[in-house]
Amino acid sequence: MKRIVKSLVLATALTTAITGFSQAEEPKTGGTLVTVLGTNPRNLNSAVQSGIVTGFPGAQLFASPLRYDSDWTPQPYLAETWEVSDDGLSVTLNLVKNAKFHDGTPITSEDVAFSVEVIKANHPFKAMFAPVETVETPDAHTAILKLSKPHPALLLAMSGQLMSIIPKHIYGDGEITDVKAHPRNNENVVGSGPFKLTEFKNGEHVILERFDDFFMEGRPYLDKVVMRIITDPAARAIAYENGELHMGAFESLPRIVNRLKKVDSLTVTADGYGAIGPISWLAMNTAKGPLTDVRVRKAIAYAVDKDFIHKALMQGTASDSTSGIHPDSPFYAEQEGYALDLEKSAALLDEAGFPVKDGSRMSLTIDFGWPGVKAEVEYVKAALKKVNIDVEVRASADFPTWAKKMGSGDFDMSWDTVFNWGDPVIGVHRTYDSTNILKGVWSNTQSYSNARVDELMAMAGVEADPAKRTALYAEFQAIIADELPVYHVNTVPYHTIYQTDKVGNPPVGIWGTSTPIDMTYLK
Amino acid sequence: MRVFYAVILLLAVLVLNFSMMHLAPGDVADTISQSMGGADEEILDQIRADYGLDQPFLVQLGRYIGNVLRFDLGYSFFYNKPVTELILQRLPATLLLVFVAQILALFIGVILGVISARKPNGIASHFVTMLALFGYSAPVFWTGILLLIAFSLKIQIFPVAGMRDITISGGFWVHFVDVVRHLVLPVITLGSIFLALYSRLSRATMMEVLGSDYVRTAKAKGLSEREVVYKHALKNSLSPVITLAGLQFSAVISGAVLVEAVFSWPGLGTLAFQSIIARDTPTILGILFFSALVVIVGNLLTDLALRLVDPRMRGKG
């Protein structure tokens, strides 16, 4: 099975496909896009720092081998063509010939090999390139990734902010693990992407300007991108409304999203976050106390009314989540779920051996790691009271305090939000893999262990045929939904907001703003 | 001797804070992993080793104090930058905000206080009392958001956030006007609390002074009301207000945290807030150190000001 994608064939389809809607008007060049970051990025080098705050500037400063359209189809970017061998054990990237770094040096296969090495050594998502053993560089524009096993997740891992190509002659001057603290991660950045860094002022802004020698003809359209750092969501909302900000992404406060939806000049959309894949759930510790019994976990699911959370707490801004995979992912298989049923819940608790004594069946604790989800947690407490479960809400002083509790399994229930990060291998497996139990926050903190689930993940991880992979993940999702190490509640209602008559081609593909905005323009 | 005590005190504060930060579960490696969307133990251990966080507590403490004694505030784990550089970059914005707010509040507060003290039962007096009550009891972030809605959204005359507009270009005056426009709302928000304090205090002391013997003597001497109030009484009623203003310097810095957060003001307050959230110990301690310096300088200025208005203070050491 040889798959060769020719960029020429795709070039025409690309413009319409990537944006997800056809362009009625010609993009204009020039202008300064004023956009926003909700937190201060600690690092602009996306090869060593993950996270959506670094992703936005990172994907502008650094190009990746591939990019994705809104239908989850890989498109050429720094690699004009690519090829997966029949046995799935080698992936050949044919790089664009005229590509240059921001200092004018040509981008070669050496840089690709170096970048993979840096990402393997510093990036937190080990699963992305773990099977990559070596990167061969037969010539300056060919890089061959040699794998220890087939690794279909590699394609998504070569897009968005996940595989930033960084120059070896700049970042290769010390130990490979030192790159994460390299002084040029935040200033004098030499990147490969459509925009170069003008200024990063901590707490104030990141300013980028057009890289004139960018390898894609005529791109980017914008002359300048100003990313202001505004941490207060209410202040950001006012800035969208009065026109100070042209565009922003990852806005998730239901109250603010709904208010901005009513503003005529703004477009507010939840499209474009499929690969980020943020899901909120109720985590249940399967290794401690009453929750070791799956019937108790089910009873809790039946007692917690997701509909209430969707309507009252999320105010209709979030979509339902029924499995560990984001609903926008091609691997998503919708599960039946647990509609509110207090009688069933009580019956399950009786059956599990927790009868009502003095008005209470059991006492559990619930944790949360950030103040934004306090309402959900308080609701769970109130909801479980109806089936005579006493819940103590344990607030954590800050994130590390909560992270420690989760990482050491010191909890009964906790509200949590975890991102898919593209392929399930990268962001989904970590929650259910029995070899990843209690390895820090956002690992398998629920201590869930099921041999079949492990086996399904192992098989899906190396399965090249998309249809077979989908089937494996369907079975996986069904088991998870049945055994409930976590009760999936809703997707995080991330929204992209932009001035309708100013911004053309906003980034609403699959990666949110963790994608190059070389096709975004000002009307 | 005073300087020696100050240094000892400063060191004690640093040791205490270092220890307290250390007592809390978790560390900066956890917040780095949060900002990265999760990281396994291997990466976390590597980060801890890189920053020396895997060393025993006393070694870390000793190392830190040693560095401070050599005037090196260390390296921010979270921002990958020297702490001194990080703070110096932010300090001017906070000083600008705090000084403008403080001076305006002091000036207007005293004027309002004097006006209301002259006619304690007049309409102006009631107005000042109301204003003071409101300014003192309204939470800053609420005042801030309200001002934003009023003057950035409904009547769009002031910008929402930040200290300057990066998209404008021009000479010094263009940028000066730009910064002033950005400064107005944060200054009103921060100043309102202190305005309340100063107007109430100066009202009270002024009323006390106006009832004293020498004022009666001055009046008996045939001086005009205006001259009595502004030449004789005001100067004497100022000392408590100045003392309070000096004491408020520290409070102004802490008050600035909230105001800076609401207006995305790129100052020390925002940095302090973010570093605490991020458990970035060197940065937090560095900010404490600088705040202490600001307070010491503030106290010094207060002493000087007091000597200026009160001749009796001049003889004292």
mmCIF file with all atom_site columns, C-alpha atoms in Angstrom, chain A residues 32 34 39-43 48-52 121-126 177-178 180-182 185-187 199-205 207 224 226 228-232 234-236 238-239 241-244 259 370 398-401 403-404 421 430 436 438-442, chain B residues 24-28 30-44 46-48 50-51 75 77-81 85-86 89-90 145 148-149 152-154 156 158-164 166-167 182 260-266 270-271 274 276-279:
data_model
loop_
_atom_site.group_PDB
_atom_site.id
_atom_site.type_symbol
_atom_site.label_atom_id
_atom_site.label_alt_id
_atom_site.label_comp_id
_atom_site.label_asym_id
_atom_site.label_entity_id
_atom_site.label_seq_id
_atom_site.pdbx_PDB_ins_code
_atom_site.Cartn_x
_atom_site.Cartn_y
_atom_site.Cartn_z
_atom_site.occupancy
_atom_site.B_iso_or_equiv
_atom_site.pdbx_formal_charge
_atom_site.auth_seq_id
_atom_site.auth_comp_id
_atom_site.auth_asym_id
_atom_site.auth_atom_id
_atom_site.pdbx_PDB_model_num
ATOM 1   C CA . THR A 1 32  ? -2.201  44.107 10.921 1.00 0.00 ? 32  THR A CA 1
ATOM 2   C CA . VAL A 1 34  ? -4.876  42.243 16.286 1.00 0.00 ? 34  VAL A CA 1
ATOM 3   C CA . THR A 1 39  ? -2.313  33.664 29.264 1.00 0.00 ? 39  THR A CA 1
ATOM 4   C CA . ASN A 1 40  ? 1.298   34.628 29.072 1.00 0.00 ? 40  ASN A CA 1
ATOM 5   C CA . PRO A 1 41  ? 3.223   32.013 27.078 1.00 0.00 ? 41  PRO A CA 1
ATOM 6   C CA . ARG A 1 42  ? 6.295   30.757 28.933 1.00 0.00 ? 42  ARG A CA 1
ATOM 7   C CA . ASN A 1 43  ? 7.988   29.695 25.751 1.00 0.00 ? 43  ASN A CA 1
ATOM 8   C CA . VAL A 1 48  ? 9.897   21.933 23.352 1.00 0.00 ? 48  VAL A CA 1
ATOM 9   C CA . GLN A 1 49  ? 6.715   23.423 24.836 1.00 0.00 ? 49  GLN A CA 1
ATOM 10  C CA . SER A 1 50  ? 3.249   22.037 24.278 1.00 0.00 ? 50  SER A CA 1
ATOM 11  C CA . GLY A 1 51  ? -0.033  23.746 25.117 1.00 0.00 ? 51  GLY A CA 1
ATOM 12  C CA . ILE A 1 52  ? -2.430  25.992 23.245 1.00 0.00 ? 52  ILE A CA 1
ATOM 13  C CA . ALA A 1 121 ? 14.037  14.637 24.224 1.00 0.00 ? 121 ALA A CA 1
ATOM 14  C CA . ASN A 1 122 ? 11.982  17.594 25.436 1.00 0.00 ? 122 ASN A CA 1
ATOM 15  C CA . HIS A 1 123 ? 8.356   17.458 24.356 1.00 0.00 ? 123 HIS A CA 1
ATOM 16  C CA . PRO A 1 124 ? 5.938   16.041 26.931 1.00 0.00 ? 124 PRO A CA 1
ATOM 17  C CA . PHE A 1 125 ? 3.983   13.932 24.429 1.00 0.00 ? 125 PHE A CA 1
ATOM 18  C CA . LYS A 1 126 ? 6.330   10.949 24.255 1.00 0.00 ? 126 LYS A CA 1
ATOM 19  C CA . THR A 1 177 ? 17.876  18.418 26.504 1.00 0.00 ? 177 THR A CA 1
ATOM 20  C CA . ASP A 1 178 ? 18.967  22.028 27.055 1.00 0.00 ? 178 ASP A CA 1
ATOM 21  C CA . LYS A 1 180 ? 13.874  23.646 26.362 1.00 0.00 ? 180 LYS A CA 1
ATOM 22  C CA . ALA A 1 181 ? 15.661  26.463 28.193 1.00 0.00 ? 181 ALA A CA 1
ATOM 23  C CA . HIS A 1 182 ? 17.423  27.891 25.146 1.00 0.00 ? 182 HIS A CA 1
ATOM 24  C CA . ASN A 1 185 ? 13.129  30.291 22.545 1.00 0.00 ? 185 ASN A CA 1
ATOM 25  C CA . ASN A 1 186 ? 11.704  33.696 23.443 1.00 0.00 ? 186 ASN A CA 1
ATOM 26  C CA . GLU A 1 187 ? 13.881  36.259 21.705 1.00 0.00 ? 187 GLU A CA 1
ATOM 27  C CA . GLU A 1 199 ? 8.952   41.365 19.771 1.00 0.00 ? 199 GLU A CA 1
ATOM 28  C CA . PHE A 1 200 ? 7.803   39.274 22.698 1.00 0.00 ? 200 PHE A CA 1
ATOM 29  C CA . LYS A 1 201 ? 7.143   41.432 25.705 1.00 0.00 ? 201 LYS A CA 1
ATOM 30  C CA . ASN A 1 202 ? 6.296   39.374 28.719 1.00 0.00 ? 202 ASN A CA 1
ATOM 31  C CA . GLY A 1 203 ? 2.803   40.166 29.983 1.00 0.00 ? 203 GLY A CA 1
ATOM 32  C CA . GLU A 1 204 ? 2.132   42.593 27.145 1.00 0.00 ? 204 GLU A CA 1
ATOM 33  C CA . HIS A 1 205 ? 2.245   41.140 23.656 1.00 0.00 ? 205 HIS A CA 1
ATOM 34  C CA . ILE A 1 207 ? 4.331   40.798 17.708 1.00 0.00 ? 207 ILE A CA 1
ATOM 35  C CA . LYS A 1 224 ? 1.731   41.791 10.869 1.00 0.00 ? 224 LYS A CA 1
ATOM 36  C CA . VAL A 1 226 ? -0.214  41.465 17.099 1.00 0.00 ? 226 VAL A CA 1
ATOM 37  C CA . ARG A 1 228 ? -2.012  40.970 22.928 1.00 0.00 ? 228 ARG A CA 1
ATOM 38  C CA . ILE A 1 229 ? -1.856  39.231 26.273 1.00 0.00 ? 229 ILE A CA 1
ATOM 39  C CA . ILE A 1 230 ? -5.140  39.868 28.078 1.00 0.00 ? 230 ILE A CA 1
ATOM 40  C CA . THR A 1 231 ? -5.743  37.435 30.903 1.00 0.00 ? 231 THR A CA 1
ATOM 41  C CA . ASP A 1 232 ? -9.114  38.670 32.096 1.00 0.00 ? 232 ASP A CA 1
ATOM 42  C CA . ALA A 1 234 ? -14.350 39.949 30.828 1.00 0.00 ? 234 ALA A CA 1
ATOM 43  C CA . ALA A 1 235 ? -11.846 42.490 29.511 1.00 0.00 ? 235 ALA A CA 1
ATOM 44  C CA . ARG A 1 236 ? -11.304 40.367 26.399 1.00 0.00 ? 236 ARG A CA 1
ATOM 45  C CA . ILE A 1 238 ? -15.285 44.024 25.926 1.00 0.00 ? 238 ILE A CA 1
ATOM 46  C CA . ALA A 1 239 ? -12.331 44.269 23.541 1.00 0.00 ? 239 ALA A CA 1
ATOM 47  C CA . GLU A 1 241 ? -17.230 43.972 21.353 1.00 0.00 ? 241 GLU A CA 1
ATOM 48  C CA . ASN A 1 242 ? -15.696 47.407 20.888 1.00 0.00 ? 242 ASN A CA 1
ATOM 49  C CA . GLY A 1 243 ? -13.546 46.197 18.010 1.00 0.00 ? 243 GLY A CA 1
ATOM 50  C CA . GLU A 1 244 ? -10.138 46.459 19.648 1.00 0.00 ? 244 GLU A CA 1
ATOM 51  C CA . ARG A 1 259 ? -23.291 37.418 25.237 1.00 0.00 ? 259 ARG A CA 1
ATOM 52  C CA . TRP A 1 370 ? -9.109  25.174 38.940 1.00 0.00 ? 370 TRP A CA 1
ATOM 53  C CA . ASP A 1 398 ? -3.707  25.792 43.395 1.00 0.00 ? 398 ASP A CA 1
ATOM 54  C CA . PHE A 1 399 ? -2.985  23.523 40.475 1.00 0.00 ? 399 PHE A CA 1
ATOM 55  C CA . PRO A 1 400 ? 0.110   21.739 41.867 1.00 0.00 ? 400 PRO A CA 1
ATOM 56  C CA . THR A 1 401 ? -1.782  20.829 45.046 1.00 0.00 ? 401 THR A CA 1
ATOM 57  C CA . ALA A 1 403 ? -2.033  17.647 40.586 1.00 0.00 ? 403 ALA A CA 1
ATOM 58  C CA . LYS A 1 404 ? -0.283  15.945 43.500 1.00 0.00 ? 404 LYS A CA 1
ATOM 59  C CA . TRP A 1 421 ? -4.227  16.264 20.942 1.00 0.00 ? 421 TRP A CA 1
ATOM 60  C CA . ARG A 1 430 ? -2.705  7.901  28.382 1.00 0.00 ? 430 ARG A CA 1
ATOM 61  C CA . ASN A 1 436 ? 0.473   4.494  32.599 1.00 0.00 ? 436 ASN A CA 1
ATOM 62  C CA . LEU A 1 438 ? -0.433  7.269  38.416 1.00 0.00 ? 438 LEU A CA 1
ATOM 63  C CA . LYS A 1 439 ? 2.367   8.776  36.350 1.00 0.00 ? 439 LYS A CA 1
ATOM 64  C CA . GLY A 1 440 ? 1.611   12.371 37.161 1.00 0.00 ? 440 GLY A CA 1
ATOM 65  C CA . VAL A 1 441 ? -1.418  14.468 36.370 1.00 0.00 ? 441 VAL A CA 1
ATOM 66  C CA . TRP A 1 442 ? -3.324  13.526 33.186 1.00 0.00 ? 442 TRP A CA 1
ATOM 67  C CA . ALA B 2 24  ? 3.035   23.368 49.837 1.00 0.00 ? 24  ALA B CA 1
ATOM 68  C CA . PRO B 2 25  ? 2.575   20.152 47.890 1.00 0.00 ? 25  PRO B CA 1
ATOM 69  C CA . GLY B 2 26  ? 3.736   20.235 44.273 1.00 0.00 ? 26  GLY B CA 1
ATOM 70  C CA . ASP B 2 27  ? 6.156   22.583 42.605 1.00 0.00 ? 27  ASP B CA 1
ATOM 71  C CA . VAL B 2 28  ? 6.846   24.548 39.455 1.00 0.00 ? 28  VAL B CA 1
ATOM 72  C CA . ASP B 2 30  ? 3.701   20.598 37.972 1.00 0.00 ? 30  ASP B CA 1
ATOM 73  C CA . THR B 2 31  ? 2.631   23.969 36.630 1.00 0.00 ? 31  THR B CA 1
ATOM 74  C CA . ILE B 2 32  ? 5.003   23.606 33.705 1.00 0.00 ? 32  ILE B CA 1
ATOM 75  C CA . SER B 2 33  ? 3.365   20.282 32.966 1.00 0.00 ? 33  SER B CA 1
ATOM 76  C CA . GLN B 2 34  ? -0.024  22.001 33.240 1.00 0.00 ? 34  GLN B CA 1
ATOM 77  C CA . SER B 2 35  ? 1.016   24.588 30.670 1.00 0.00 ? 35  SER B CA 1
ATOM 78  C CA . MET B 2 36  ? 2.121   21.735 28.413 1.00 0.00 ? 36  MET B CA 1
ATOM 79  C CA . GLY B 2 37  ? -1.073  19.704 28.669 1.00 0.00 ? 37  GLY B CA 1
ATOM 80  C CA . GLY B 2 38  ? 0.506   16.975 30.765 1.00 0.00 ? 38  GLY B CA 1
ATOM 81  C CA . ALA B 2 39  ? 3.935   15.434 31.052 1.00 0.00 ? 39  ALA B CA 1
ATOM 82  C CA . ASP B 2 40  ? 5.160   12.128 32.408 1.00 0.00 ? 40  ASP B CA 1
ATOM 83  C CA . GLU B 2 41  ? 7.299   11.713 35.510 1.00 0.00 ? 41  GLU B CA 1
ATOM 84  C CA . GLU B 2 42  ? 10.434  11.304 33.452 1.00 0.00 ? 42  GLU B CA 1
ATOM 85  C CA . ILE B 2 43  ? 10.089  14.793 31.967 1.00 0.00 ? 43  ILE B CA 1
ATOM 86  C CA . LEU B 2 44  ? 9.093   16.246 35.343 1.00 0.00 ? 44  LEU B CA 1
ATOM 87  C CA . GLN B 2 46  ? 14.308  16.101 34.237 1.00 0.00 ? 46  GLN B CA 1
ATOM 88  C CA . ILE B 2 47  ? 12.851  19.579 34.781 1.00 0.00 ? 47  ILE B CA 1
ATOM 89  C CA . ARG B 2 48  ? 13.401  19.265 38.546 1.00 0.00 ? 48  ARG B CA 1
ATOM 90  C CA . ASP B 2 50  ? 17.618  21.053 35.593 1.00 0.00 ? 50  ASP B CA 1
ATOM 91  C CA . TYR B 2 51  ? 16.475  23.608 38.152 1.00 0.00 ? 51  TYR B CA 1
ATOM 92  C CA . TYR B 2 75  ? 16.514  32.457 37.359 1.00 0.00 ? 75  TYR B CA 1
ATOM 93  C CA . PHE B 2 77  ? 11.878  28.527 36.225 1.00 0.00 ? 77  PHE B CA 1
ATOM 94  C CA . PHE B 2 78  ? 8.635   29.346 34.553 1.00 0.00 ? 78  PHE B CA 1
ATOM 95  C CA . TYR B 2 79  ? 9.744   32.101 32.198 1.00 0.00 ? 79  TYR B CA 1
ATOM 96  C CA . ASN B 2 80  ? 13.320  30.941 31.580 1.00 0.00 ? 80  ASN B CA 1
ATOM 97  C CA . LYS B 2 81  ? 14.686  34.393 32.279 1.00 0.00 ? 81  LYS B CA 1
ATOM 98  C CA . GLU B 2 85  ? 15.440  41.202 34.160 1.00 0.00 ? 85  GLU B CA 1
ATOM 99  C CA . LEU B 2 86  ? 11.848  40.001 34.439 1.00 0.00 ? 86  LEU B CA 1
ATOM 100 C CA . GLN B 2 89  ? 10.880  44.954 32.751 1.00 0.00 ? 89  GLN B CA 1
ATOM 101 C CA . ARG B 2 90  ? 7.639   45.108 34.750 1.00 0.00 ? 90  ARG B CA 1
ATOM 102 C CA . ILE B 2 145 ? -15.137 46.130 35.031 1.00 0.00 ? 145 ILE B CA 1
ATOM 103 C CA . LEU B 2 148 ? -14.662 49.331 31.320 1.00 0.00 ? 148 LEU B CA 1
ATOM 104 C CA . ILE B 2 149 ? -18.269 48.691 30.372 1.00 0.00 ? 149 ILE B CA 1
ATOM 105 C CA . SER B 2 152 ? -14.745 51.313 26.696 1.00 0.00 ? 152 SER B CA 1
ATOM 106 C CA . LEU B 2 153 ? -17.952 49.756 25.483 1.00 0.00 ? 153 LEU B CA 1
ATOM 107 C CA . LYS B 2 154 ? -20.935 52.086 25.886 1.00 0.00 ? 154 LYS B CA 1
ATOM 108 C CA . GLN B 2 156 ? -15.860 54.195 23.587 1.00 0.00 ? 156 GLN B CA 1
ATOM 109 C CA . PHE B 2 158 ? -10.783 54.606 26.630 1.00 0.00 ? 158 PHE B CA 1
ATOM 110 C CA . PRO B 2 159 ? -9.019  51.398 25.547 1.00 0.00 ? 159 PRO B CA 1
ATOM 111 C CA . VAL B 2 160 ? -9.812  48.105 27.275 1.00 0.00 ? 160 VAL B CA 1
ATOM 112 C CA . ALA B 2 161 ? -6.474  46.691 28.199 1.00 0.00 ? 161 ALA B CA 1
ATOM 113 C CA . GLY B 2 162 ? -2.740  47.067 28.226 1.00 0.00 ? 162 GLY B CA 1
ATOM 114 C CA . MET B 2 163 ? -0.502  50.095 28.532 1.00 0.00 ? 163 MET B CA 1
ATOM 115 C CA . ARG B 2 164 ? -0.084  51.120 24.929 1.00 0.00 ? 164 ARG B CA 1
ATOM 116 C CA . ILE B 2 166 ? 1.163   48.783 19.421 1.00 0.00 ? 166 ILE B CA 1
ATOM 117 C CA . THR B 2 167 ? -0.477  49.557 16.116 1.00 0.00 ? 167 THR B CA 1
ATOM 118 C CA . HIS B 2 182 ? -4.551  53.666 28.798 1.00 0.00 ? 182 HIS B CA 1
ATOM 119 C CA . GLU B 2 260 ? -3.485  45.137 36.838 1.00 0.00 ? 260 GLU B CA 1
ATOM 120 C CA . ALA B 2 261 ? -5.323  41.858 36.372 1.00 0.00 ? 261 ALA B CA 1
ATOM 121 C CA . VAL B 2 262 ? -8.532  43.587 35.286 1.00 0.00 ? 262 VAL B CA 1
ATOM 122 C CA . PHE B 2 263 ? -6.815  45.977 32.896 1.00 0.00 ? 263 PHE B CA 1
ATOM 123 C CA . SER B 2 264 ? -4.028  43.624 31.739 1.00 0.00 ? 264 SER B CA 1
ATOM 124 C CA . TRP B 2 265 ? -1.606  46.262 32.939 1.00 0.00 ? 265 TRP B CA 1
ATOM 125 C CA . PRO B 2 266 ? 1.865   44.837 32.235 1.00 0.00 ? 266 PRO B CA 1
ATOM 126 C CA . THR B 2 270 ? 0.299   40.633 37.070 1.00 0.00 ? 270 THR B CA 1
ATOM 127 C CA . LEU B 2 271 ? 3.706   39.002 37.260 1.00 0.00 ? 271 LEU B CA 1
ATOM 128 C CA . GLN B 2 274 ? 1.136   34.584 37.609 1.00 0.00 ? 274 GLN B CA 1
ATOM 129 C CA . ILE B 2 276 ? 2.264   32.532 42.559 1.00 0.00 ? 276 ILE B CA 1
ATOM 130 C CA . ILE B 2 277 ? -0.107  30.497 40.407 1.00 0.00 ? 277 ILE B CA 1
ATOM 131 C CA . ALA B 2 278 ? 2.898   28.967 38.659 1.00 0.00 ? 278 ALA B CA 1
ATOM 132 C CA . ARG B 2 279 ? 4.816   28.290 41.911 1.00 0.00 ? 279 ARG B CA 1
#
